[in-house]
Coordinates of C-alpha atoms in Angstrom, one line a residue:
Chain A
M865 CA -11.7 -10.7 -31.6
N866 CA -12.4 -7.0 -31.8
G867 CA -13.3 -5.3 -28.5
S868 CA -15.8 -3.0 -30.2
I869 CA -17.7 -6.0 -31.7
I870 CA -18.0 -7.6 -28.2
W871 CA -19.1 -4.2 -26.8
Y872 CA -21.9 -3.9 -29.4
L873 CA -22.9 -7.5 -29.0
Q874 CA -23.3 -7.2 -25.3
R875 CA -25.4 -3.9 -25.6
I876 CA -27.6 -5.1 -28.5
S877 CA -28.3 -8.4 -26.9
S878 CA -29.4 -6.7 -23.7
L879 CA -31.7 -4.4 -25.7
F880 CA -33.2 -7.5 -27.3
V881 CA -33.8 -9.1 -23.9
L882 CA -35.4 -5.9 -22.6
T883 CA -37.6 -5.5 -25.6
Y884 CA -38.7 -9.1 -25.4
T885 CA -39.5 -8.8 -21.7
I886 CA -41.7 -5.7 -22.3
W887 CA -43.3 -7.3 -25.3
L888 CA -44.0 -10.6 -23.4
F889 CA -45.6 -8.7 -20.4
S890 CA -47.7 -6.6 -22.8
S891 CA -48.9 -9.8 -24.4
F892 CA -50.1 -11.1 -21.1
R893 CA -52.4 -8.1 -20.8
S894 CA -54.6 -9.6 -23.5
F895 CA -54.1 -13.2 -22.2
D896 CA -57.4 -14.6 -20.9
G897 CA -55.9 -17.3 -18.7
T898 CA -57.2 -20.2 -20.7
F899 CA -55.2 -23.0 -22.2
L900 CA -56.4 -21.9 -25.7
G901 CA -55.2 -18.4 -25.1
W902 CA -51.8 -19.6 -23.9
D903 CA -51.6 -22.0 -26.9
L904 CA -52.5 -19.2 -29.3
L905 CA -49.7 -17.0 -27.9
T906 CA -47.0 -19.6 -27.8
S907 CA -47.7 -21.2 -31.1
S908 CA -47.6 -17.9 -33.1
I909 CA -44.6 -17.5 -35.4
V910 CA -43.9 -14.0 -33.9
F911 CA -43.6 -15.5 -30.4
R912 CA -41.4 -18.4 -31.6
L913 CA -39.0 -16.2 -33.6
F914 CA -38.8 -13.5 -31.0
T915 CA -38.2 -16.1 -28.2
T916 CA -35.5 -17.8 -30.3
I917 CA -33.7 -14.5 -31.0
T918 CA -33.9 -13.6 -27.3
I919 CA -32.6 -16.9 -26.1
I920 CA -29.6 -16.5 -28.5
S921 CA -29.2 -13.0 -27.2
I922 CA -29.3 -14.2 -23.5
L923 CA -26.7 -16.8 -24.3
M924 CA -24.4 -14.4 -26.1
H925 CA -24.8 -11.8 -23.3
A926 CA -24.1 -14.5 -20.7
F927 CA -21.1 -15.9 -22.6
I928 CA -19.4 -12.5 -22.8
G929 CA -20.1 -11.8 -19.2
L930 CA -18.9 -15.1 -17.9
W931 CA -15.9 -15.0 -20.2
T932 CA -15.0 -11.6 -18.8
V933 CA -15.3 -13.0 -15.2
G934 CA -13.2 -16.0 -16.1
T935 CA -10.4 -14.0 -17.7
D936 CA -10.4 -11.6 -14.7
Y937 CA -10.6 -14.0 -11.8
L938 CA -9.4 -17.4 -13.1
T939 CA -5.9 -16.5 -14.1
S940 CA -2.6 -17.6 -12.6
R941 CA -2.3 -14.2 -10.9
T942 CA -5.7 -14.2 -9.2
L943 CA -5.7 -17.9 -8.3
G944 CA -2.2 -17.4 -7.0
F945 CA -3.6 -15.3 -4.2
L946 CA -5.3 -18.4 -3.0
S947 CA -2.5 -20.9 -3.5
Y948 CA 0.7 -20.9 -5.5
R949 CA 0.0 -24.5 -6.5
L950 CA -3.5 -23.6 -7.8
A951 CA -1.9 -20.9 -10.0
N952 CA -0.1 -23.6 -12.1
Y953 CA -3.5 -24.9 -13.1
A954 CA -5.1 -21.6 -13.9
D955 CA -5.4 -22.2 -17.7
L956 CA -6.9 -25.6 -17.1
I957 CA -9.4 -24.3 -14.6
R958 CA -10.4 -21.4 -16.8
N959 CA -10.7 -23.5 -19.9
S960 CA -12.8 -26.1 -18.0
Y961 CA -15.0 -23.3 -16.6
Q962 CA -15.5 -21.9 -20.2
I963 CA -16.3 -25.4 -21.6
L964 CA -18.8 -25.9 -18.8
F965 CA -20.8 -22.8 -19.4
V966 CA -20.7 -23.2 -23.1
F967 CA -22.0 -26.8 -22.7
L968 CA -24.7 -25.7 -20.3
G969 CA -25.7 -22.9 -22.7
L970 CA -25.9 -25.3 -25.6
I971 CA -28.1 -27.7 -23.6
F972 CA -30.3 -24.7 -22.6
L973 CA -30.6 -23.6 -26.2
I974 CA -31.5 -27.1 -27.5
I975 CA -34.1 -27.6 -24.8
V976 CA -35.7 -24.2 -25.5
L977 CA -35.7 -24.8 -29.3
I978 CA -37.4 -28.2 -28.8
V979 CA -40.0 -26.7 -26.5
I980 CA -40.8 -23.8 -28.8
W981 CA -40.6 -25.4 -32.2
I982 CA -41.4 -29.0 -31.8
Chain B
M433 CA 1.7 10.5 19.8
I434 CA 0.5 8.6 16.8
E435 CA 0.7 5.0 15.7
V436 CA 2.3 4.4 12.3
S437 CA 1.8 1.0 10.7
I438 CA 4.1 0.3 7.8
Y439 CA 4.3 -2.6 5.4
R440 CA 7.7 -4.2 5.7
Y441 CA 9.2 -6.8 3.4
N442 CA 12.8 -7.6 2.6
P443 CA 13.0 -10.6 0.3
E444 CA 16.5 -11.3 1.4
T445 CA 15.6 -11.8 5.1
D446 CA 11.8 -12.1 5.3
K447 CA 9.8 -15.1 4.3
F448 CA 6.5 -13.1 4.4
P449 CA 5.7 -9.4 4.6
Y450 CA 4.5 -8.0 7.9
M451 CA 3.2 -4.7 9.3
Q452 CA 5.6 -2.9 11.6
K453 CA 4.3 -0.4 14.1
F454 CA 6.1 2.8 15.1
E455 CA 5.2 5.2 17.9
F456 CA 5.8 8.7 16.6
T457 CA 5.4 12.2 18.1
P458 CA 4.7 14.6 15.2
P459 CA 6.2 18.1 15.3
E460 CA 3.9 21.1 16.1
R461 CA 3.9 22.3 12.5
E462 CA 2.0 20.5 9.7
I463 CA 4.0 17.8 8.0
M464 CA 3.4 15.7 5.0
V465 CA 3.4 11.9 5.1
L466 CA 6.8 11.9 3.2
E467 CA 8.4 13.8 6.1
L468 CA 6.9 11.4 8.5
L469 CA 8.6 8.6 6.6
T470 CA 11.9 10.5 6.4
L471 CA 11.9 11.0 10.2
L472 CA 11.1 7.4 10.8
K473 CA 13.9 6.4 8.5
E474 CA 16.3 8.2 10.8
E475 CA 15.1 5.8 13.5
D476 CA 15.2 2.8 11.3
P477 CA 17.6 3.2 8.3
T478 CA 16.4 -0.1 6.7
L479 CA 13.0 1.4 5.9
S480 CA 12.8 1.8 2.1
F481 CA 10.6 4.1 0.0
R482 CA 11.0 6.1 -3.1
R483 CA 11.0 9.9 -3.1
S484 CA 12.6 12.7 -5.2
C485 CA 11.1 16.1 -5.7
R486 CA 9.0 16.2 -2.5
E487 CA 6.5 18.5 -4.2
G488 CA 4.1 16.3 -6.2
V489 CA 5.9 16.7 -9.5
C490 CA 8.1 13.5 -9.9
G491 CA 5.5 11.0 -8.9
S492 CA 8.0 8.8 -7.1
D493 CA 6.4 8.4 -3.7
G494 CA 3.0 7.0 -4.7
M495 CA 1.8 4.6 -2.0
S496 CA -1.4 3.4 -0.3
I497 CA -2.1 5.7 2.6
N498 CA -4.9 4.4 4.9
G499 CA -6.1 2.4 1.9
K500 CA -6.1 5.2 -0.7
N501 CA -3.3 5.6 -3.2
S502 CA -1.7 9.1 -2.9
L503 CA 1.6 10.9 -3.1
A504 CA 3.2 11.0 0.3
C505 CA 4.9 14.3 -0.4
I506 CA 1.6 16.3 -0.9
T507 CA -0.6 14.4 1.6
P508 CA -0.8 16.3 4.9
L509 CA -0.5 13.9 7.9
S510 CA -3.4 15.6 9.7
D511 CA -5.7 14.9 6.7
V512 CA -5.2 11.2 6.7
L513 CA -4.8 10.4 10.4
Q514 CA -7.7 8.2 11.7
K515 CA -7.9 7.9 15.4
N516 CA -4.2 8.9 15.6
K517 CA -3.3 6.0 13.4
I518 CA -1.9 5.8 9.9
D519 CA -1.4 2.7 7.7
L520 CA 1.2 2.9 4.9
R521 CA 1.5 0.2 2.3
P522 CA 3.0 -0.1 -1.2
L523 CA 1.0 0.6 -4.3
P524 CA -1.3 -2.5 -4.6
G525 CA -1.2 -4.9 -7.5
L526 CA 2.5 -4.6 -8.3
P527 CA 5.3 -6.9 -7.0
V528 CA 7.0 -5.5 -4.0
I529 CA 10.8 -5.1 -4.3
R530 CA 11.2 -4.0 -0.7
D531 CA 9.0 -2.3 1.9
L532 CA 7.1 0.5 0.1
V533 CA 9.1 0.1 -3.2
V534 CA 7.3 -1.7 -6.0
D535 CA 8.5 -3.1 -9.3
M536 CA 6.8 -0.8 -11.9
T537 CA 7.9 -2.8 -14.9
E538 CA 4.3 -3.9 -15.8
F539 CA 3.1 -0.3 -15.5
Y540 CA 5.9 1.0 -17.8
N541 CA 5.4 -1.8 -20.3
Q542 CA 1.9 -0.6 -20.8
Y543 CA 3.0 3.0 -21.1
E544 CA 5.6 1.9 -23.7
K545 CA 2.8 0.0 -25.6
I546 CA 0.8 3.2 -26.4
K547 CA 3.9 4.9 -27.9
P548 CA 3.8 8.0 -25.8
F549 CA 5.4 10.4 -28.3
L550 CA 4.2 12.5 -31.2
Q551 CA 4.2 10.7 -34.6
N552 CA 3.8 12.7 -37.7
D553 CA 4.4 11.4 -41.2
Q554 CA 4.3 14.8 -42.9
P555 CA 7.6 16.7 -43.9
H556 CA 9.2 18.7 -41.1
P557 CA 8.0 22.3 -41.1
E558 CA 10.6 25.1 -41.2
K559 CA 10.0 26.0 -37.5
E560 CA 7.4 24.0 -35.6
R561 CA 4.0 22.3 -36.0
L562 CA 1.4 24.8 -35.0
Q563 CA -1.9 24.3 -33.3
S564 CA -4.8 26.7 -32.7
P565 CA -5.6 27.6 -29.1
E566 CA -8.8 25.4 -29.5
E567 CA -6.8 22.4 -30.7
R568 CA -4.3 22.9 -27.9
S569 CA -7.0 23.1 -25.3
K570 CA -8.1 19.6 -26.1
L571 CA -4.8 18.4 -24.4
D572 CA -5.7 20.1 -21.1
G573 CA -6.4 17.5 -18.4
L574 CA -4.3 14.9 -20.4
Y575 CA -0.7 16.1 -20.5
E576 CA -0.4 16.9 -16.8
C577 CA -0.1 13.2 -15.8
I578 CA 3.1 12.5 -13.8
L579 CA 3.0 8.7 -14.1
C580 CA 2.9 8.1 -10.3
A581 CA 0.8 5.0 -11.0
C582 CA -1.7 5.8 -8.2
C583 CA -4.6 5.4 -10.7
S584 CA -3.5 2.2 -12.5
T585 CA -2.7 0.5 -9.2
S586 CA -6.1 1.4 -7.7
C587 CA -7.8 -0.2 -10.7
P588 CA -9.1 -3.8 -10.2
S589 CA -9.0 -4.4 -14.0
F590 CA -5.3 -3.5 -13.9
W591 CA -4.7 -5.8 -10.9
W592 CA -6.2 -8.7 -12.7
N593 CA -4.7 -8.2 -16.1
P594 CA -1.7 -5.9 -15.9
D595 CA -0.2 -7.5 -18.9
K596 CA -3.3 -7.0 -21.1
F597 CA -5.2 -4.0 -19.8
V598 CA -3.4 -0.8 -20.6
G599 CA -4.5 0.9 -17.4
P600 CA -5.8 4.4 -16.7
A601 CA -2.5 6.2 -16.7
A602 CA -1.3 4.9 -20.1
L603 CA -4.8 5.2 -21.6
L604 CA -4.9 8.9 -20.5
Q605 CA -1.6 9.3 -22.4
A606 CA -2.9 7.3 -25.3
Y607 CA -5.8 9.8 -25.6
R608 CA -3.4 12.7 -25.2
F609 CA -1.9 11.7 -28.6
I610 CA -5.1 10.5 -30.2
A611 CA -6.6 14.0 -29.5
D612 CA -3.4 15.8 -30.7
T613 CA -4.0 17.4 -34.1
R614 CA -0.3 17.2 -34.9
D615 CA -0.2 13.4 -34.6
T616 CA -1.0 11.5 -37.8
R617 CA -0.9 7.9 -36.5
T618 CA -4.4 7.9 -35.0
E619 CA -5.6 4.9 -36.9
E620 CA -2.5 2.8 -35.8
R621 CA -2.9 4.0 -32.2
L622 CA -6.6 3.0 -32.2
E623 CA -5.9 -0.3 -33.9
S624 CA -3.2 -1.2 -31.3
I625 CA -5.7 -1.0 -28.5
S626 CA -8.8 -2.3 -30.2
D627 CA -8.6 -5.8 -28.7
P628 CA -11.1 -6.8 -25.9
F629 CA -8.5 -6.1 -23.1
S630 CA -6.5 -3.0 -23.7
V631 CA -9.3 -0.5 -23.3
Y632 CA -12.5 -2.4 -22.9
R633 CA -11.5 -4.0 -19.6
C634 CA -12.2 -0.6 -18.1
H635 CA -15.6 -1.0 -16.5
G636 CA -15.9 2.6 -15.2
I637 CA -15.2 1.8 -11.6
M638 CA -13.7 5.3 -11.2
N639 CA -11.1 4.5 -8.6
C640 CA -8.6 6.2 -11.0
V641 CA -10.5 9.5 -10.8
N642 CA -10.9 9.2 -7.0
V643 CA -7.2 8.8 -6.3
C644 CA -5.4 10.9 -9.0
P645 CA -3.2 13.4 -7.0
K646 CA -3.3 15.8 -10.0
G647 CA -7.1 15.9 -10.1
L648 CA -7.2 14.3 -13.6
N649 CA -10.0 12.2 -15.1
P650 CA -8.6 9.1 -16.8
N651 CA -12.1 7.6 -17.0
K652 CA -13.3 10.5 -19.2
A653 CA -10.3 9.9 -21.5
I654 CA -11.0 6.2 -21.6
G655 CA -14.6 7.0 -22.5
E656 CA -13.5 9.2 -25.4
I657 CA -11.2 6.4 -26.6
K658 CA -14.1 3.9 -26.5
K659 CA -16.4 6.3 -28.3
T660 CA -13.8 6.9 -31.0
L661 CA -13.2 3.1 -31.4
L662 CA -16.9 2.4 -31.5
L663 CA -17.7 5.1 -34.2
R664 CA -14.5 4.9 -36.3
K665 CA -15.7 2.3 -38.8
E666 CA -18.8 4.4 -39.6
S667 CA -17.7 7.9 -39.8
G668 CA -13.9 7.9 -40.4
N669 CA -11.5 7.8 -37.7
E670 CA -9.5 11.0 -38.3
L671 CA -12.6 13.2 -38.3
I672 CA -14.0 11.8 -35.0
A673 CA -10.7 11.5 -33.2
K674 CA -9.4 15.0 -34.1
S675 CA -12.8 16.6 -33.4
G676 CA -12.3 15.5 -29.7
G677 CA -13.9 12.1 -29.9
T678 CA -17.5 13.4 -30.1

């Protein structure tokens, strides 16, 4: 993987999240507090598409961040500071950690897509 | 009378490293930390540390002085004493060979990786490859590095991934050749460090700038490399790199 692509993905995804947050709060200004108003907002195609893109951006951003943390702190070198024995399992621990947050991210994505689109 | 605390470790006799305390009466005149160590070595000849030029040129005596990486030979003792105490440890993050002497293999491996020499594919000129004063001035603040490793060993990213992250010292030198108008291998140089670790593991912590005994700014050079890497697909590498990365 090219480092520049990761750099761009992280920055662009954060801009999406920021734009979405501003847009969402500005939408609330015209929200009248009724169920109908809420339904109108959340059932619009703009809301659904924008939310989907933002959720994907959040997951991408989180994946890059957590992957960076894992490759910094869950290596044989860093775990070796805690225990020599633990250092032998560094790859296993790091891979398990990555599988865990990818799994949780996918569950989060599926739940959000179901809530928004179905 | 001051209290000097020094990291001691001899792998042949010690199971674990320990801090040894020395009571020391400094002379009336100002002395550098290196002289303090030299005087202590007269008391205890087993004390090990590197030194050579004793004037901040060779970069041999980099060490952690009261928690900050510095060159012992150009650090006045009076500047670093805290409540008449001083704490001397080896450069952090590198394996200790003995006492204040570290194994710098990982540091030099990264330096080797960036090919720190001029590469030019064009035919040899009759005399020399010329640069204008403006082109030459782009190398100021880059070529002065003495490879003492104070910067790289103060960088957490280098501590965690010394085999993958090139580190501030070697990246400063990488940019020294990327910015050099006489070098024609810019694209290869950039490609060799375009992975997610070599350059992009720098998170701009700035420890390197804080400790550099020569007052250099590796973080700025790393920023220029990142900028060149990020823009090179769009505008053409040679143009951006040779125009100073902007």
